[in-house]
Amino acid sequence: MTIAIGNDHAGITLKFEIIDYLQSKKISVMNLGTDEDISVDYPDYASKVATQILNKKVDLGILICGTGIGMSIAANKFKGIRAANIYDEQTARLAKEHNFANVITFGARTHTKSQVFRLLDVFLDTKFEERHQQRIDKIKEIEG
Ligand code: RB5
């Protein structure tokens, strides 16, 4: 599995912590976020990660900003992206089981590193439930 990760200035520290964590689990990571402590605009990084997913270069995207909200709004503007701002174990599980999210977003200012690692584990260990495919198909219909 390959994961693309993107972040704005709020998410730099958490981004590197997540990269180390994923690599310790033998997951390869494409770092598309900013590494410099200079204010940037989160939609630019949502765009980079969404493009890699839509071009089938990676299996999943992770986006980090202050809250995870801006990144999820921006990523969801891309046709074919299902971005979920996961913030507890239930939303981490349901974002995969029900929504088959292909991008997950985290808030660097709302969650600790260990909380985020736990949410990542729950999301990665959960399977999509086929009974929800019809709803995913209807989202595709809305996208046109
Ligand atoms: C940047 O200060 C902040 O607005 C951004 O990281 C994010 O939280 C937006 O949703």
JSON list of C-alpha atoms and ligand atoms in Angstrom, two decimals:
[
{"chain": "A", "resi": 1, "resn": "MET", "atom": "CA", "xyz": [0.00, 0.00, 0.00]},
{"chain": "A", "resi": 2, "resn": "THR", "atom": "CA", "xyz": [1.15, 3.51, -0.82]},
{"chain": "A", "resi": 3, "resn": "ILE", "atom": "CA", "xyz": [-0.26, 6.56, 0.91]},
{"chain": "A", "resi": 4, "resn": "ALA", "atom": "CA", "xyz": [0.11, 10.17, -0.24]},
{"chain": "A", "resi": 5, "resn": "ILE", "atom": "CA", "xyz": [0.28, 12.65, 2.62]},
{"chain": "A", "resi": 6, "resn": "GLY", "atom": "CA", "xyz": [-0.21, 16.40, 2.40]},
{"chain": "A", "resi": 7, "resn": "ASN", "atom": "CA", "xyz": [-0.25, 19.18, 4.95]},
{"chain": "A", "resi": 8, "resn": "ASP", "atom": "CA", "xyz": [-0.17, 22.92, 5.43]},
{"chain": "A", "resi": 9, "resn": "HIS", "atom": "CA", "xyz": [2.03, 24.78, 7.94]},
{"chain": "A", "resi": 10, "resn": "ALA", "atom": "CA", "xyz": [-0.19, 23.66, 10.85]},
{"chain": "A", "resi": 11, "resn": "GLY", "atom": "CA", "xyz": [0.47, 20.00, 10.10]},
{"chain": "A", "resi": 12, "resn": "ILE", "atom": "CA", "xyz": [4.23, 19.74, 9.60]},
{"chain": "A", "resi": 13, "resn": "THR", "atom": "CA", "xyz": [5.14, 18.08, 12.90]},
{"chain": "A", "resi": 14, "resn": "LEU", "atom": "CA", "xyz": [2.20, 15.67, 12.83]},
{"chain": "A", "resi": 15, "resn": "LYS", "atom": "CA", "xyz": [2.94, 14.85, 9.19]},
{"chain": "A", "resi": 16, "resn": "PHE", "atom": "CA", "xyz": [6.48, 13.66, 10.00]},
{"chain": "A", "resi": 17, "resn": "GLU", "atom": "CA", "xyz": [5.20, 11.70, 13.00]},
{"chain": "A", "resi": 18, "resn": "ILE", "atom": "CA", "xyz": [2.62, 9.96, 10.79]},
{"chain": "A", "resi": 19, "resn": "ILE", "atom": "CA", "xyz": [5.23, 9.22, 8.11]},
{"chain": "A", "resi": 20, "resn": "ASP", "atom": "CA", "xyz": [7.49, 7.54, 10.71]},
{"chain": "A", "resi": 21, "resn": "TYR", "atom": "CA", "xyz": [4.53, 5.61, 12.08]},
{"chain": "A", "resi": 22, "resn": "LEU", "atom": "CA", "xyz": [3.41, 4.36, 8.67]},
{"chain": "A", "resi": 23, "resn": "GLN", "atom": "CA", "xyz": [6.93, 3.44, 7.62]},
{"chain": "A", "resi": 24, "resn": "SER", "atom": "CA", "xyz": [7.32, 1.43, 10.84]},
{"chain": "A", "resi": 25, "resn": "LYS", "atom": "CA", "xyz": [4.31, -0.54, 9.58]},
{"chain": "A", "resi": 26, "resn": "LYS", "atom": "CA", "xyz": [6.04, -1.06, 6.18]},
{"chain": "A", "resi": 27, "resn": "ILE", "atom": "CA", "xyz": [3.62, 1.26, 4.39]},
{"chain": "A", "resi": 28, "resn": "SER", "atom": "CA", "xyz": [5.23, 3.47, 1.77]},
{"chain": "A", "resi": 29, "resn": "VAL", "atom": "CA", "xyz": [4.48, 7.16, 1.92]},
{"chain": "A", "resi": 30, "resn": "MET", "atom": "CA", "xyz": [4.64, 9.93, -0.68]},
{"chain": "A", "resi": 31, "resn": "ASN", "atom": "CA", "xyz": [5.24, 13.26, 1.06]},
{"chain": "A", "resi": 32, "resn": "LEU", "atom": "CA", "xyz": [3.43, 15.99, -0.87]},
{"chain": "A", "resi": 33, "resn": "GLY", "atom": "CA", "xyz": [3.02, 18.46, 1.98]},
{"chain": "A", "resi": 34, "resn": "THR", "atom": "CA", "xyz": [4.98, 21.53, 2.95]},
{"chain": "A", "resi": 35, "resn": "ASP", "atom": "CA", "xyz": [8.07, 20.90, 5.10]},
{"chain": "A", "resi": 36, "resn": "GLU", "atom": "CA", "xyz": [8.83, 24.56, 5.77]},
{"chain": "A", "resi": 37, "resn": "ASP", "atom": "CA", "xyz": [7.42, 26.56, 8.66]},
{"chain": "A", "resi": 38, "resn": "ILE", "atom": "CA", "xyz": [5.95, 29.23, 6.39]},
{"chain": "A", "resi": 39, "resn": "SER", "atom": "CA", "xyz": [2.22, 29.96, 6.03]},
{"chain": "A", "resi": 40, "resn": "VAL", "atom": "CA", "xyz": [0.72, 28.24, 2.98]},
{"chain": "A", "resi": 41, "resn": "ASP", "atom": "CA", "xyz": [-2.77, 27.56, 1.62]},
{"chain": "A", "resi": 42, "resn": "TYR", "atom": "CA", "xyz": [-4.21, 24.13, 2.40]},
{"chain": "A", "resi": 43, "resn": "PRO", "atom": "CA", "xyz": [-6.18, 23.76, -0.90]},
{"chain": "A", "resi": 44, "resn": "ASP", "atom": "CA", "xyz": [-2.87, 23.57, -2.79]},
{"chain": "A", "resi": 45, "resn": "TYR", "atom": "CA", "xyz": [-1.93, 20.43, -0.86]},
{"chain": "A", "resi": 46, "resn": "ALA", "atom": "CA", "xyz": [-5.39, 18.89, -1.00]},
{"chain": "A", "resi": 47, "resn": "SER", "atom": "CA", "xyz": [-5.07, 19.26, -4.77]},
{"chain": "A", "resi": 48, "resn": "LYS", "atom": "CA", "xyz": [-1.69, 17.50, -4.92]},
{"chain": "A", "resi": 49, "resn": "VAL", "atom": "CA", "xyz": [-2.93, 14.51, -2.92]},
{"chain": "A", "resi": 50, "resn": "ALA", "atom": "CA", "xyz": [-6.28, 14.27, -4.75]},
{"chain": "A", "resi": 51, "resn": "THR", "atom": "CA", "xyz": [-4.46, 14.24, -8.09]},
{"chain": "A", "resi": 52, "resn": "GLN", "atom": "CA", "xyz": [-2.27, 11.31, -7.07]},
{"chain": "A", "resi": 53, "resn": "ILE", "atom": "CA", "xyz": [-5.32, 9.31, -6.00]},
{"chain": "A", "resi": 54, "resn": "LEU", "atom": "CA", "xyz": [-7.32, 10.11, -9.13]},
{"chain": "A", "resi": 55, "resn": "ASN", "atom": "CA", "xyz": [-4.29, 9.14, -11.26]},
{"chain": "A", "resi": 56, "resn": "LYS", "atom": "CA", "xyz": [-4.15, 5.84, -9.31]},
{"chain": "A", "resi": 57, "resn": "LYS", "atom": "CA", "xyz": [-0.56, 6.47, -8.16]},
{"chain": "A", "resi": 58, "resn": "VAL", "atom": "CA", "xyz": [-1.48, 5.84, -4.52]},
{"chain": "A", "resi": 59, "resn": "ASP", "atom": "CA", "xyz": [-4.13, 3.88, -2.60]},
{"chain": "A", "resi": 60, "resn": "LEU", "atom": "CA", "xyz": [-5.09, 6.44, 0.03]},
{"chain": "A", "resi": 61, "resn": "GLY", "atom": "CA", "xyz": [-4.56, 10.07, 0.92]},
{"chain": "A", "resi": 62, "resn": "ILE", "atom": "CA", "xyz": [-3.97, 11.67, 4.29]},
{"chain": "A", "resi": 63, "resn": "LEU", "atom": "CA", "xyz": [-4.37, 15.42, 4.66]},
{"chain": "A", "resi": 64, "resn": "ILE", "atom": "CA", "xyz": [-3.51, 17.45, 7.74]},
{"chain": "A", "resi": 65, "resn": "CYS", "atom": "CA", "xyz": [-4.33, 21.06, 8.55]},
{"chain": "A", "resi": 66, "resn": "GLY", "atom": "CA", "xyz": [-5.26, 22.80, 11.80]},
{"chain": "A", "resi": 67, "resn": "THR", "atom": "CA", "xyz": [-8.62, 21.10, 12.12]},
{"chain": "A", "resi": 68, "resn": "GLY", "atom": "CA", "xyz": [-8.78, 18.75, 9.14]},
{"chain": "A", "resi": 69, "resn": "ILE", "atom": "CA", "xyz": [-11.89, 20.61, 8.03]},
{"chain": "A", "resi": 70, "resn": "GLY", "atom": "CA", "xyz": [-10.43, 22.87, 5.35]},
{"chain": "A", "resi": 71, "resn": "MET", "atom": "CA", "xyz": [-8.55, 19.95, 3.83]},
{"chain": "A", "resi": 72, "resn": "SER", "atom": "CA", "xyz": [-11.70, 17.82, 3.68]},
{"chain": "A", "resi": 73, "resn": "ILE", "atom": "CA", "xyz": [-13.72, 20.64, 2.08]},
{"chain": "A", "resi": 74, "resn": "ALA", "atom": "CA", "xyz": [-11.04, 21.22, -0.55]},
{"chain": "A", "resi": 75, "resn": "ALA", "atom": "CA", "xyz": [-10.40, 17.54, -1.32]},
{"chain": "A", "resi": 76, "resn": "ASN", "atom": "CA", "xyz": [-14.11, 16.84, -1.73]},
{"chain": "A", "resi": 77, "resn": "LYS", "atom": "CA", "xyz": [-14.25, 19.32, -4.62]},
{"chain": "A", "resi": 78, "resn": "PHE", "atom": "CA", "xyz": [-12.43, 16.73, -6.73]},
{"chain": "A", "resi": 79, "resn": "LYS", "atom": "CA", "xyz": [-14.69, 14.32, -8.60]},
{"chain": "A", "resi": 80, "resn": "GLY", "atom": "CA", "xyz": [-13.96, 10.83, -7.29]},
{"chain": "A", "resi": 81, "resn": "ILE", "atom": "CA", "xyz": [-12.58, 11.92, -3.93]},
{"chain": "A", "resi": 82, "resn": "ARG", "atom": "CA", "xyz": [-14.40, 10.86, -0.78]},
{"chain": "A", "resi": 83, "resn": "ALA", "atom": "CA", "xyz": [-12.62, 12.72, 2.01]},
{"chain": "A", "resi": 84, "resn": "ALA", "atom": "CA", "xyz": [-13.58, 12.22, 5.64]},
{"chain": "A", "resi": 85, "resn": "ASN", "atom": "CA", "xyz": [-12.45, 14.27, 8.61]},
{"chain": "A", "resi": 86, "resn": "ILE", "atom": "CA", "xyz": [-12.12, 11.53, 11.19]},
{"chain": "A", "resi": 87, "resn": "TYR", "atom": "CA", "xyz": [-11.99, 12.58, 14.81]},
{"chain": "A", "resi": 88, "resn": "ASP", "atom": "CA", "xyz": [-12.83, 9.56, 16.97]},
{"chain": "A", "resi": 89, "resn": "GLU", "atom": "CA", "xyz": [-12.80, 5.78, 16.72]},
{"chain": "A", "resi": 90, "resn": "GLN", "atom": "CA", "xyz": [-16.37, 5.56, 15.50]},
{"chain": "A", "resi": 91, "resn": "THR", "atom": "CA", "xyz": [-15.86, 8.02, 12.63]},
{"chain": "A", "resi": 92, "resn": "ALA", "atom": "CA", "xyz": [-12.55, 6.30, 11.77]},
{"chain": "A", "resi": 93, "resn": "ARG", "atom": "CA", "xyz": [-14.36, 2.97, 11.42]},
{"chain": "A", "resi": 94, "resn": "LEU", "atom": "CA", "xyz": [-17.47, 4.26, 9.65]},
{"chain": "A", "resi": 95, "resn": "ALA", "atom": "CA", "xyz": [-15.50, 6.37, 7.18]},
{"chain": "A", "resi": 96, "resn": "LYS", "atom": "CA", "xyz": [-14.19, 3.08, 5.78]},
{"chain": "A", "resi": 97, "resn": "GLU", "atom": "CA", "xyz": [-17.12, 0.72, 6.44]},
{"chain": "A", "resi": 98, "resn": "HIS", "atom": "CA", "xyz": [-19.86, 2.98, 5.08]},
{"chain": "A", "resi": 99, "resn": "ASN", "atom": "CA", "xyz": [-18.21, 5.73, 3.04]},
{"chain": "A", "resi": 100, "resn": "PHE", "atom": "CA", "xyz": [-15.15, 3.95, 1.62]},
{"chain": "A", "resi": 101, "resn": "ALA", "atom": "CA", "xyz": [-13.19, 7.18, 2.11]},
{"chain": "A", "resi": 102, "resn": "ASN", "atom": "CA", "xyz": [-10.16, 7.46, -0.15]},
{"chain": "A", "resi": 103, "resn": "VAL", "atom": "CA", "xyz": [-8.85, 10.47, 1.78]},
{"chain": "A", "resi": 104, "resn": "ILE", "atom": "CA", "xyz": [-8.81, 10.94, 5.53]},
{"chain": "A", "resi": 105, "resn": "THR", "atom": "CA", "xyz": [-8.09, 14.25, 7.17]},
{"chain": "A", "resi": 106, "resn": "PHE", "atom": "CA", "xyz": [-6.73, 15.07, 10.61]},
{"chain": "A", "resi": 107, "resn": "GLY", "atom": "CA", "xyz": [-6.54, 18.20, 12.72]},
{"chain": "A", "resi": 108, "resn": "ALA", "atom": "CA", "xyz": [-3.08, 18.87, 14.06]},
{"chain": "A", "resi": 109, "resn": "ARG", "atom": "CA", "xyz": [-4.55, 21.40, 16.52]},
{"chain": "A", "resi": 110, "resn": "THR", "atom": "CA", "xyz": [-7.40, 19.18, 17.66]},
{"chain": "A", "resi": 111, "resn": "HIS", "atom": "CA", "xyz": [-5.77, 15.79, 18.23]},
{"chain": "A", "resi": 112, "resn": "THR", "atom": "CA", "xyz": [-2.62, 14.42, 19.82]},
{"chain": "A", "resi": 113, "resn": "LYS", "atom": "CA", "xyz": [-0.16, 12.23, 17.97]},
{"chain": "A", "resi": 114, "resn": "SER", "atom": "CA", "xyz": [-1.26, 9.12, 19.84]},
{"chain": "A", "resi": 115, "resn": "GLN", "atom": "CA", "xyz": [-4.94, 9.81, 19.14]},
{"chain": "A", "resi": 116, "resn": "VAL", "atom": "CA", "xyz": [-4.17, 10.17, 15.44]},
{"chain": "A", "resi": 117, "resn": "PHE", "atom": "CA", "xyz": [-2.15, 6.93, 15.38]},
{"chain": "A", "resi": 118, "resn": "ARG", "atom": "CA", "xyz": [-5.10, 5.11, 16.96]},
{"chain": "A", "resi": 119, "resn": "LEU", "atom": "CA", "xyz": [-7.56, 6.56, 14.42]},
{"chain": "A", "resi": 120, "resn": "LEU", "atom": "CA", "xyz": [-5.22, 5.59, 11.59]},
{"chain": "A", "resi": 121, "resn": "ASP", "atom": "CA", "xyz": [-5.03, 2.02, 12.87]},
{"chain": "A", "resi": 122, "resn": "VAL", "atom": "CA", "xyz": [-8.81, 1.76, 13.12]},
{"chain": "A", "resi": 123, "resn": "PHE", "atom": "CA", "xyz": [-9.31, 3.13, 9.61]},
{"chain": "A", "resi": 124, "resn": "LEU", "atom": "CA", "xyz": [-6.62, 0.91, 8.04]},
{"chain": "A", "resi": 125, "resn": "ASP", "atom": "CA", "xyz": [-7.83, -2.22, 9.84]},
{"chain": "A", "resi": 126, "resn": "THR", "atom": "CA", "xyz": [-11.48, -1.74, 8.82]},
{"chain": "A", "resi": 127, "resn": "LYS", "atom": "CA", "xyz": [-12.99, -3.12, 5.60]},
{"chain": "A", "resi": 128, "resn": "PHE", "atom": "CA", "xyz": [-15.55, -1.45, 3.34]},
{"chain": "A", "resi": 129, "resn": "GLU", "atom": "CA", "xyz": [-18.99, -3.09, 3.62]},
{"chain": "A", "resi": 130, "resn": "GLU", "atom": "CA", "xyz": [-20.33, -3.94, 0.16]},
{"chain": "A", "resi": 131, "resn": "ARG", "atom": "CA", "xyz": [-23.92, -3.25, 1.24]},
{"chain": "A", "resi": 132, "resn": "HIS", "atom": "CA", "xyz": [-23.05, 0.46, 1.05]},
{"chain": "A", "resi": 133, "resn": "GLN", "atom": "CA", "xyz": [-21.90, 0.31, -2.59]},
{"chain": "A", "resi": 134, "resn": "GLN", "atom": "CA", "xyz": [-25.26, 1.59, -3.86]},
{"chain": "A", "resi": 135, "resn": "ARG", "atom": "CA", "xyz": [-24.78, 4.81, -1.89]},
{"chain": "A", "resi": 136, "resn": "ILE", "atom": "CA", "xyz": [-21.26, 5.25, -3.24]},
{"chain": "A", "resi": 137, "resn": "ASP", "atom": "CA", "xyz": [-22.68, 4.77, -6.75]},
{"chain": "A", "resi": 138, "resn": "LYS", "atom": "CA", "xyz": [-25.26, 7.49, -6.08]},
{"chain": "A", "resi": 139, "resn": "ILE", "atom": "CA", "xyz": [-22.49, 9.88, -5.07]},
{"chain": "A", "resi": 140, "resn": "LYS", "atom": "CA", "xyz": [-20.84, 9.10, -8.43]},
{"chain": "A", "resi": 141, "resn": "GLU", "atom": "CA", "xyz": [-24.16, 9.88, -10.16]},
{"chain": "A", "resi": 142, "resn": "ILE", "atom": "CA", "xyz": [-24.32, 13.25, -8.40]},
{"chain": "A", "resi": 143, "resn": "GLU", "atom": "CA", "xyz": [-20.78, 13.96, -9.62]},
{"chain": "A", "resi": 144, "resn": "GLY", "atom": "CA", "xyz": [-21.96, 13.24, -13.16]},
{"chain": "B", "resi": 1, "resn": "RB5", "atom": "C1", "xyz": [-4.40, 27.61, 8.96]},
{"chain": "B", "resi": 1, "resn": "RB5", "atom": "O1", "xyz": [-4.17, 28.55, 9.93]},
{"chain": "B", "resi": 1, "resn": "RB5", "atom": "C2", "xyz": [-5.73, 26.90, 9.20]},
{"chain": "B", "resi": 1, "resn": "RB5", "atom": "O2", "xyz": [-6.78, 27.72, 8.78]},
{"chain": "B", "resi": 1, "resn": "RB5", "atom": "C3", "xyz": [-5.76, 25.60, 8.46]},
{"chain": "B", "resi": 1, "resn": "RB5", "atom": "O3", "xyz": [-4.71, 24.81, 8.90]},
{"chain": "B", "resi": 1, "resn": "RB5", "atom": "C4", "xyz": [-6.99, 24.73, 8.63]},
{"chain": "B", "resi": 1, "resn": "RB5", "atom": "O4", "xyz": [-7.27, 24.50, 9.97]},
{"chain": "B", "resi": 1, "resn": "RB5", "atom": "C5", "xyz": [-8.18, 25.09, 7.88]},
{"chain": "B", "resi": 1, "resn": "RB5", "atom": "O5", "xyz": [-9.21, 24.38, 7.91]}
]
